[in-house]
Amino acid sequence: MDLNTIEAIIPVRDRAALAAAHTGAGTTSVLAGGTWLFSCEQPHLRTLVDLTTLEWQPWTVSAAGLRLAATCPVAEVAAVPARPGWSAHPLLRQCVRALLASFKVRAVATVGGNVCTALPAGAMTSLAVALDGVVELWGADGSTRHLPVAEFVVGDGRTALRPGEVLRAVDLPERALRGRTAFRRTSLQRLGRSASLVTARRDADGTFTLAVTAATPRPVVLRYPAAPSTARAVQDVRTAVAEGPGWFSDVHGDPDWRRAVTLRSVAGVVAELGELGELEELAEPAEPGGAS
Ligand SMILES: Cc1cc2nc3c(=O)[nH]c(=O)nc-3n(C[C@H](O)[C@H](O)[C@H](O)COP(=O)(O)OP(=O)(O)OC[C@H]3O[C@@H](n4cnc5c(N)ncnc54)[C@H](O)[C@@H]3O)c2cc1C
């Protein structure tokens, strides 16, 4: 829709210009893909500060892992090529497909915009939480800080962003990219917005990470030194949500239904990675000279 209160769109080319644009002021907002900003009225806004003109490299790979620039289009995340050892690579495409939108929207919606909008169904939030993603945040005073995405999204539409702060990138660590992952997504309709999204990750050292998004107002992450039993994982998620954010409720699903489908998914991902992992360990070749 047209935002007819907007008087100026400022293209910024470097960090100094970004800081000078005062994005923290109540009438000024950062513009990324614009797919959320232009989808509803923004009567308080007069100025938009366009981040796309910063021309950040959409994604980069280093020994530390995969860095997704805030301005990386969601569709491009699915196109990041697999690297040797990146067992978690299928999760990139699975989470991109979890953003229920046409290819046109996915081509302009950005990773940073998705995480900062902080909808429970934020597909890039799900991806980042599943892989221990960390946000890099640029303060207007030139400061930089880092925060796990699981702590950055604090509620439905709420983040830990401070006034004037801009999300620069989401870093996915190499260790997590090497983990094996399982994914379950549920929605009310076949082509509906995510109502529950559960991921599990089993790292090379056996540590196990379980994450729930979309079914709760903010991410819920549980960690174990080794794969838990399905009964324990289900009970732990039930308790963590009840004592934490509670089950989310909107037109995409009632809380009771979300709880039911999420706990079923938790059992599914734990069985998939737990039993698979144990079978693979059993299939390990015996030590030379060891007992057969
Ligand atoms: C058809 C359709 C379907 C959609 N489906 C989904 C869905 O399934 N799941 C979902 O989560 N969302 C969905 N959305 C909502 C939205 O489009 C996405 O969340 C999208 O990823 C937002 O990204 P953007 O780049 O377009 O953000 P913008 O609209 O540009 O910005 C969104 C908000 O984030 C702020 N922002 C953007 N980038 C930064 C940054 N780097 N630092 C600080 N603040 C920033 C902006 O100021 C604004 O407040 C859908 C939207 C449409 C139109």
Tab-separated table of C-alpha atoms and ligand atoms in Angstrom:
chain	number	residue	atom	x	y	z
A	1	MET	CA	0.000	0.000	0.000
A	2	ASP	CA	1.048	3.621	-0.425
A	3	LEU	CA	2.483	5.173	2.726
A	4	ASN	CA	1.223	8.689	2.139
A	5	THR	CA	2.786	10.185	5.284
A	6	ILE	CA	6.318	9.512	4.013
A	7	GLU	CA	8.146	12.708	3.037
A	8	ALA	CA	11.633	11.311	2.344
A	9	ILE	CA	13.448	8.077	1.604
A	10	ILE	CA	17.144	8.353	2.444
A	11	PRO	CA	19.525	5.993	0.669
A	12	VAL	CA	22.561	5.367	2.913
A	13	ARG	CA	25.942	4.212	1.609
A	14	ASP	CA	28.035	3.751	4.766
A	15	ARG	CA	27.837	3.388	8.526
A	16	ALA	CA	28.392	7.093	9.200
A	17	ALA	CA	25.433	8.025	6.990
A	18	LEU	CA	23.332	5.373	8.716
A	19	ALA	CA	24.175	6.793	12.147
A	20	ALA	CA	23.430	10.332	10.949
A	21	ALA	CA	19.999	9.277	9.680
A	22	HIS	CA	18.647	8.960	13.262
A	23	THR	CA	16.654	5.796	12.665
A	24	GLY	CA	15.813	5.763	16.380
A	25	ALA	CA	13.661	8.882	16.136
A	26	GLY	CA	9.955	8.047	16.326
A	27	THR	CA	9.169	9.335	12.830
A	28	THR	CA	12.077	7.612	11.069
A	29	SER	CA	12.332	3.913	10.295
A	30	VAL	CA	14.737	1.584	8.565
A	31	LEU	CA	13.517	0.201	5.233
A	32	ALA	CA	14.780	-3.174	4.003
A	33	GLY	CA	12.633	-5.209	1.573
A	34	GLY	CA	9.534	-3.219	2.551
A	35	THR	CA	7.259	-6.285	2.412
A	36	TRP	CA	6.034	-5.741	5.954
A	37	LEU	CA	6.441	-1.937	6.117
A	38	PHE	CA	4.287	-1.404	3.029
A	39	SER	CA	1.697	-4.005	4.076
A	40	CYS	CA	0.028	-1.869	6.745
A	41	GLU	CA	-0.478	1.770	7.714
A	42	GLN	CA	2.503	3.569	9.302
A	43	PRO	CA	0.878	6.910	10.203
A	44	HIS	CA	3.679	7.877	12.629
A	45	LEU	CA	6.420	7.640	9.968
A	46	ARG	CA	7.777	10.537	7.879
A	47	THR	CA	11.182	9.197	6.779
A	48	LEU	CA	12.480	5.835	5.628
A	49	VAL	CA	16.202	5.006	5.646
A	50	ASP	CA	16.946	2.555	2.854
A	51	LEU	CA	19.459	-0.123	3.910
A	52	THR	CA	19.655	-1.826	0.531
A	53	THR	CA	21.878	0.961	-0.846
A	54	LEU	CA	24.613	-0.120	1.594
A	55	GLU	CA	25.217	-2.949	-0.901
A	56	TRP	CA	26.298	-5.479	1.710
A	57	GLN	CA	27.426	-8.836	0.328
A	58	PRO	CA	24.284	-10.996	0.817
A	59	TRP	CA	26.182	-13.888	2.395
A	60	THR	CA	29.791	-14.827	3.087
A	61	VAL	CA	31.457	-18.029	4.232
A	62	SER	CA	34.518	-18.140	6.488
A	63	ALA	CA	36.108	-20.626	8.880
A	64	ALA	CA	33.700	-19.249	11.496
A	65	GLY	CA	30.625	-20.251	9.476
A	66	LEU	CA	27.996	-18.516	7.349
A	67	ARG	CA	27.262	-14.801	7.672
A	68	LEU	CA	23.905	-13.646	6.325
A	69	ALA	CA	23.791	-9.888	5.810
A	70	ALA	CA	20.656	-8.232	7.170
A	71	THR	CA	19.825	-7.198	3.606
A	72	CYS	CA	20.224	-10.716	2.172
A	73	PRO	CA	16.959	-11.564	0.403
A	74	VAL	CA	15.257	-14.572	1.972
A	75	ALA	CA	15.227	-16.380	-1.401
A	76	GLU	CA	19.029	-16.149	-1.594
A	77	VAL	CA	19.422	-18.068	1.654
A	78	ALA	CA	18.094	-21.147	-0.139
A	79	ALA	CA	20.694	-20.650	-2.869
A	80	VAL	CA	23.750	-20.707	-0.570
A	81	PRO	CA	25.709	-23.729	-1.845
A	82	ALA	CA	26.461	-26.627	0.477
A	83	ARG	CA	29.990	-26.962	1.842
A	84	PRO	CA	31.664	-30.271	2.734
A	85	GLY	CA	30.468	-31.285	6.192
A	86	TRP	CA	27.469	-28.966	6.294
A	87	SER	CA	24.924	-31.595	7.290
A	88	ALA	CA	22.521	-28.846	8.361
A	89	HIS	CA	22.419	-27.340	4.855
A	90	PRO	CA	18.884	-28.653	3.988
A	91	LEU	CA	17.554	-26.511	6.826
A	92	LEU	CA	18.313	-23.347	4.819
A	93	ARG	CA	15.847	-24.312	2.105
A	94	GLN	CA	13.320	-25.766	4.551
A	95	CYS	CA	13.175	-22.485	6.480
A	96	VAL	CA	12.995	-20.327	3.353
A	97	ARG	CA	10.016	-22.406	2.224
A	98	ALA	CA	8.462	-21.864	5.659
A	99	LEU	CA	8.044	-18.167	4.772
A	100	LEU	CA	4.620	-18.506	3.259
A	101	ALA	CA	4.776	-15.996	0.443
A	102	SER	CA	5.153	-15.885	-3.315
A	103	PHE	CA	8.580	-16.010	-4.950
A	104	LYS	CA	8.202	-12.257	-5.557
A	105	VAL	CA	7.922	-11.546	-1.822
A	106	ARG	CA	10.729	-13.990	-0.942
A	107	ALA	CA	12.959	-12.270	-3.495
A	108	VAL	CA	12.746	-8.893	-1.729
A	109	ALA	CA	11.974	-9.747	1.918
A	110	THR	CA	15.247	-9.724	3.825
A	111	VAL	CA	16.767	-11.815	6.589
A	112	GLY	CA	17.121	-8.766	8.852
A	113	GLY	CA	13.602	-7.556	8.101
A	114	ASN	CA	12.199	-10.960	8.980
A	115	VAL	CA	14.065	-11.227	12.275
A	116	CYS	CA	13.322	-7.588	13.239
A	117	THR	CA	9.608	-7.909	12.418
A	118	ALA	CA	9.700	-10.716	15.009
A	119	LEU	CA	6.511	-12.474	13.984
A	120	PRO	CA	6.264	-15.855	15.728
A	121	ALA	CA	6.214	-17.373	12.217
A	122	GLY	CA	9.479	-15.619	11.327
A	123	ALA	CA	11.117	-18.222	9.137
A	124	MET	CA	14.582	-16.664	9.364
A	125	THR	CA	14.201	-16.509	13.144
A	126	SER	CA	13.462	-20.254	13.074
A	127	LEU	CA	16.561	-20.895	10.965
A	128	ALA	CA	18.821	-18.772	13.134
A	129	VAL	CA	17.539	-20.218	16.393
A	130	ALA	CA	17.956	-23.780	15.099
A	131	LEU	CA	21.600	-23.076	14.230
A	132	ASP	CA	22.637	-20.989	17.264
A	133	GLY	CA	22.560	-17.807	15.135
A	134	VAL	CA	23.902	-14.582	16.606
A	135	VAL	CA	22.879	-11.084	15.499
A	136	GLU	CA	25.378	-8.277	15.053
A	137	LEU	CA	23.774	-4.979	16.035
A	138	TRP	CA	25.095	-1.542	15.092
A	139	GLY	CA	24.340	1.242	17.535
A	140	ALA	CA	23.818	4.834	16.395
A	141	ASP	CA	26.794	5.848	18.603
A	142	GLY	CA	29.154	3.587	16.612
A	143	SER	CA	28.998	0.703	19.099
A	144	THR	CA	28.572	-2.936	18.052
A	145	ARG	CA	27.045	-5.709	20.119
A	146	HIS	CA	26.127	-9.351	19.583
A	147	LEU	CA	23.182	-11.340	20.864
A	148	PRO	CA	21.865	-14.878	20.253
A	149	VAL	CA	18.771	-14.657	18.032
A	150	ALA	CA	16.922	-16.700	20.671
A	151	GLU	CA	17.412	-13.732	23.034
A	152	PHE	CA	16.971	-11.027	20.401
A	153	VAL	CA	13.337	-11.927	19.635
A	154	VAL	CA	11.564	-11.344	22.935
A	155	GLY	CA	7.885	-11.563	21.968
A	156	ASP	CA	5.300	-11.236	19.199
A	157	GLY	CA	6.610	-8.256	17.207
A	158	ARG	CA	9.118	-7.392	19.949
A	159	THR	CA	12.895	-7.487	19.855
A	160	ALA	CA	15.840	-6.382	21.972
A	161	LEU	CA	16.682	-3.641	19.414
A	162	ARG	CA	17.605	-0.385	21.151
A	163	PRO	CA	16.529	2.969	19.677
A	164	GLY	CA	18.607	3.747	16.614
A	165	GLU	CA	20.132	0.253	16.460
A	166	VAL	CA	20.326	-1.590	13.142
A	167	LEU	CA	20.746	-5.307	12.602
A	168	ARG	CA	23.870	-5.765	10.455
A	169	ALA	CA	24.066	-9.556	10.065
A	170	VAL	CA	23.129	-12.967	11.377
A	171	ASP	CA	26.070	-15.314	11.950
A	172	LEU	CA	25.507	-19.077	11.816
A	173	PRO	CA	28.494	-20.876	13.395
A	174	GLU	CA	30.349	-23.604	11.509
A	175	ARG	CA	29.886	-26.056	14.423
A	176	ALA	CA	26.095	-25.808	14.110
A	177	LEU	CA	26.170	-26.038	10.303
A	178	ARG	CA	27.938	-29.384	10.728
A	179	GLY	CA	25.188	-30.778	12.962
A	180	ARG	CA	22.488	-33.124	11.687
A	181	THR	CA	19.052	-31.522	11.775
A	182	ALA	CA	15.390	-32.486	11.732
A	183	PHE	CA	12.509	-30.166	10.846
A	184	ARG	CA	8.722	-30.254	11.313
A	185	ARG	CA	6.359	-27.465	10.255
A	186	THR	CA	2.604	-27.413	10.772
A	187	SER	CA	0.012	-24.949	9.522
A	188	LEU	CA	-3.767	-24.911	9.534
A	189	GLN	CA	-3.984	-24.941	5.737
A	190	ARG	CA	-1.675	-26.606	3.251
A	191	LEU	CA	-0.473	-23.164	2.135
A	192	GLY	CA	-0.903	-21.472	5.509
A	193	ARG	CA	1.457	-19.480	7.702
A	194	SER	CA	3.551	-21.590	10.098
A	195	ALA	CA	1.599	-22.333	13.283
A	196	SER	CA	4.301	-24.557	14.734
A	197	LEU	CA	7.893	-25.051	13.661
A	198	VAL	CA	10.134	-27.473	15.537
A	199	THR	CA	13.779	-28.166	14.787
A	200	ALA	CA	16.352	-30.422	16.397
A	201	ARG	CA	20.103	-30.485	15.900
A	202	ARG	CA	22.592	-33.135	16.901
A	203	ASP	CA	26.204	-31.927	16.857
A	204	ALA	CA	29.275	-34.063	16.241
A	205	ASP	CA	29.969	-34.246	19.994
A	206	GLY	CA	26.431	-35.561	20.592
A	207	THR	CA	24.998	-32.363	22.086
A	208	PHE	CA	21.361	-31.915	21.179
A	209	THR	CA	19.449	-28.674	20.595
A	210	LEU	CA	15.669	-28.506	20.351
A	211	ALA	CA	13.935	-25.309	19.203
A	212	VAL	CA	10.280	-24.315	19.010
A	213	THR	CA	9.123	-21.287	17.035
A	214	ALA	CA	5.803	-20.152	15.494
A	215	ALA	CA	3.814	-21.971	18.227
A	216	THR	CA	5.076	-19.604	20.914
A	217	PRO	CA	5.345	-15.779	20.960
A	218	ARG	CA	9.121	-16.060	21.202
A	219	PRO	CA	11.579	-18.899	20.505
A	220	VAL	CA	11.990	-21.665	23.076
A	221	VAL	CA	15.335	-23.480	22.991
A	222	LEU	CA	16.325	-26.522	25.041
A	223	ARG	CA	19.828	-28.013	25.144
A	224	TYR	CA	20.981	-31.482	26.194
A	225	PRO	CA	24.438	-33.060	26.494
A	226	ALA	CA	23.058	-36.054	24.511
A	227	ALA	CA	19.816	-36.897	22.708
A	228	PRO	CA	16.994	-37.031	25.279
A	229	SER	CA	14.244	-39.651	25.243
A	230	THR	CA	11.132	-38.533	23.362
A	231	ALA	CA	9.136	-38.645	26.617
A	232	ARG	CA	11.612	-36.380	28.384
A	233	ALA	CA	11.826	-33.906	25.477
A	234	VAL	CA	8.032	-33.675	25.241
A	235	GLN	CA	7.743	-33.103	28.988
A	236	ASP	CA	10.543	-30.509	28.969
A	237	VAL	CA	8.949	-28.513	26.119
A	238	ARG	CA	5.544	-28.690	27.805
A	239	THR	CA	7.073	-27.296	31.024
A	240	ALA	CA	9.310	-24.692	29.343
A	241	VAL	CA	6.397	-23.212	27.400
A	242	ALA	CA	3.976	-23.318	30.336
A	243	GLU	CA	6.483	-21.611	32.632
A	244	GLY	CA	7.737	-19.287	29.870
A	245	PRO	CA	5.970	-17.577	26.976
A	246	GLY	CA	2.874	-19.820	26.774
A	247	TRP	CA	1.315	-21.083	23.524
A	248	PHE	CA	0.618	-18.459	20.868
A	249	SER	CA	-2.916	-17.681	19.737
A	250	ASP	CA	-3.997	-15.995	16.511
A	251	VAL	CA	-6.043	-16.755	13.385
A	252	HIS	CA	-3.406	-19.288	12.354
A	253	GLY	CA	-4.108	-21.599	15.307
A	254	ASP	CA	-5.549	-21.963	18.817
A	255	PRO	CA	-3.113	-22.497	21.687
A	256	ASP	CA	-4.413	-25.999	22.528
A	257	TRP	CA	-4.038	-27.153	18.948
A	258	ARG	CA	-0.582	-25.560	18.708
A	259	ARG	CA	0.475	-27.382	21.873
A	260	ALA	CA	-0.785	-30.709	20.518
A	261	VAL	CA	0.907	-30.442	17.106
A	262	THR	CA	4.121	-29.059	18.593
A	263	LEU	CA	4.509	-31.865	21.128
A	264	ARG	CA	3.877	-34.389	18.352
A	265	SER	CA	6.597	-32.686	16.262
A	266	VAL	CA	8.993	-32.679	19.225
A	267	ALA	CA	8.557	-36.452	19.556
A	268	GLY	CA	9.117	-36.766	15.798
A	269	VAL	CA	12.366	-34.789	15.588
A	270	VAL	CA	13.822	-36.427	18.695
A	271	ALA	CA	13.001	-39.907	17.388
A	272	GLU	CA	14.446	-39.006	13.985
A	273	LEU	CA	17.780	-37.724	15.260
A	274	GLY	CA	18.066	-39.725	18.463
A	275	GLU	CA	17.414	-43.170	17.010
A	276	LEU	CA	19.165	-42.364	13.736
A	277	GLY	CA	22.217	-41.207	15.664
A	278	GLU	CA	22.274	-44.369	17.775
A	279	LEU	CA	21.934	-46.582	14.694
A	280	GLU	CA	24.833	-44.753	13.032
A	281	GLU	CA	26.970	-45.161	16.141
A	282	LEU	CA	26.216	-48.907	16.135
A	283	ALA	CA	27.231	-49.057	12.484
A	284	GLU	CA	30.675	-47.509	13.221
A	285	PRO	CA	33.445	-49.939	12.084
A	286	ALA	CA	35.131	-51.764	14.988
A	287	GLU	CA	38.604	-50.571	16.087
A	288	PRO	CA	41.367	-52.519	14.268
A	289	GLY	CA	42.222	-55.504	16.448
A	290	GLY	CA	39.219	-54.834	18.683
A	291	ALA	CA	36.464	-57.300	19.500
A	292	SER	CA	34.132	-57.942	16.577
B	1	LIG	C1	2.392	-12.193	1.310
B	1	LIG	C2	3.205	-12.056	2.560
B	1	LIG	C3	3.467	-13.205	3.305
B	1	LIG	C4	4.268	-13.121	4.463
B	1	LIG	N1	4.539	-14.275	5.140
B	1	LIG	C5	5.293	-14.228	6.253
B	1	LIG	C6	5.611	-15.420	6.988
B	1	LIG	O1	5.215	-16.532	6.635
B	1	LIG	N2	6.387	-15.293	8.097
B	1	LIG	C7	6.856	-14.075	8.510
B	1	LIG	O2	7.571	-14.007	9.507
B	1	LIG	N3	6.556	-12.936	7.843
B	1	LIG	C8	5.777	-12.976	6.759
B	1	LIG	N4	5.481	-11.810	6.093
B	1	LIG	C9	5.899	-10.512	6.707
B	1	LIG	C10	7.202	-9.884	6.132
B	1	LIG	O3	7.071	-9.706	4.772
B	1	LIG	C11	8.460	-10.703	6.411
B	1	LIG	O4	8.629	-10.831	7.812
B	1	LIG	C12	9.704	-10.116	5.777
B	1	LIG	O5	10.793	-10.997	5.970
B	1	LIG	C13	10.082	-8.730	6.273
B	1	LIG	O6	11.317	-8.366	5.667
B	1	LIG	P1	11.503	-6.997	4.872
B	1	LIG	O7	12.909	-6.963	4.423
B	1	LIG	O8	10.476	-6.848	3.802
B	1	LIG	O9	11.256	-5.951	6.051
B	1	LIG	P2	10.695	-4.463	5.980
B	1	LIG	O10	9.233	-4.482	5.649
B	1	LIG	O11	11.555	-3.590	5.171
B	1	LIG	O12	10.898	-4.066	7.517
B	1	LIG	C14	10.176	-4.740	8.525
B	1	LIG	C15	10.504	-4.090	9.893
B	1	LIG	O13	11.826	-4.429	10.291
B	1	LIG	C16	12.627	-3.250	10.431
B	1	LIG	N5	13.938	-3.599	9.873
B	1	LIG	C17	14.186	-4.160	8.666
B	1	LIG	N6	15.483	-4.428	8.523
B	1	LIG	C18	16.094	-4.014	9.668
B	1	LIG	C19	17.437	-4.017	10.122
B	1	LIG	N7	18.446	-4.523	9.378
B	1	LIG	N8	17.713	-3.505	11.341
B	1	LIG	C20	16.709	-3.002	12.115
B	1	LIG	N9	15.421	-2.980	11.736
B	1	LIG	C21	15.097	-3.472	10.521
B	1	LIG	C22	11.909	-2.168	9.645
B	1	LIG	O14	12.180	-0.885	10.171
B	1	LIG	C23	10.449	-2.591	9.884
B	1	LIG	O15	10.014	-2.151	11.155
B	1	LIG	C24	4.742	-11.865	4.918
B	1	LIG	C25	4.454	-10.721	4.162
B	1	LIG	C26	3.707	-10.799	2.997
B	1	LIG	C27	3.434	-9.551	2.225
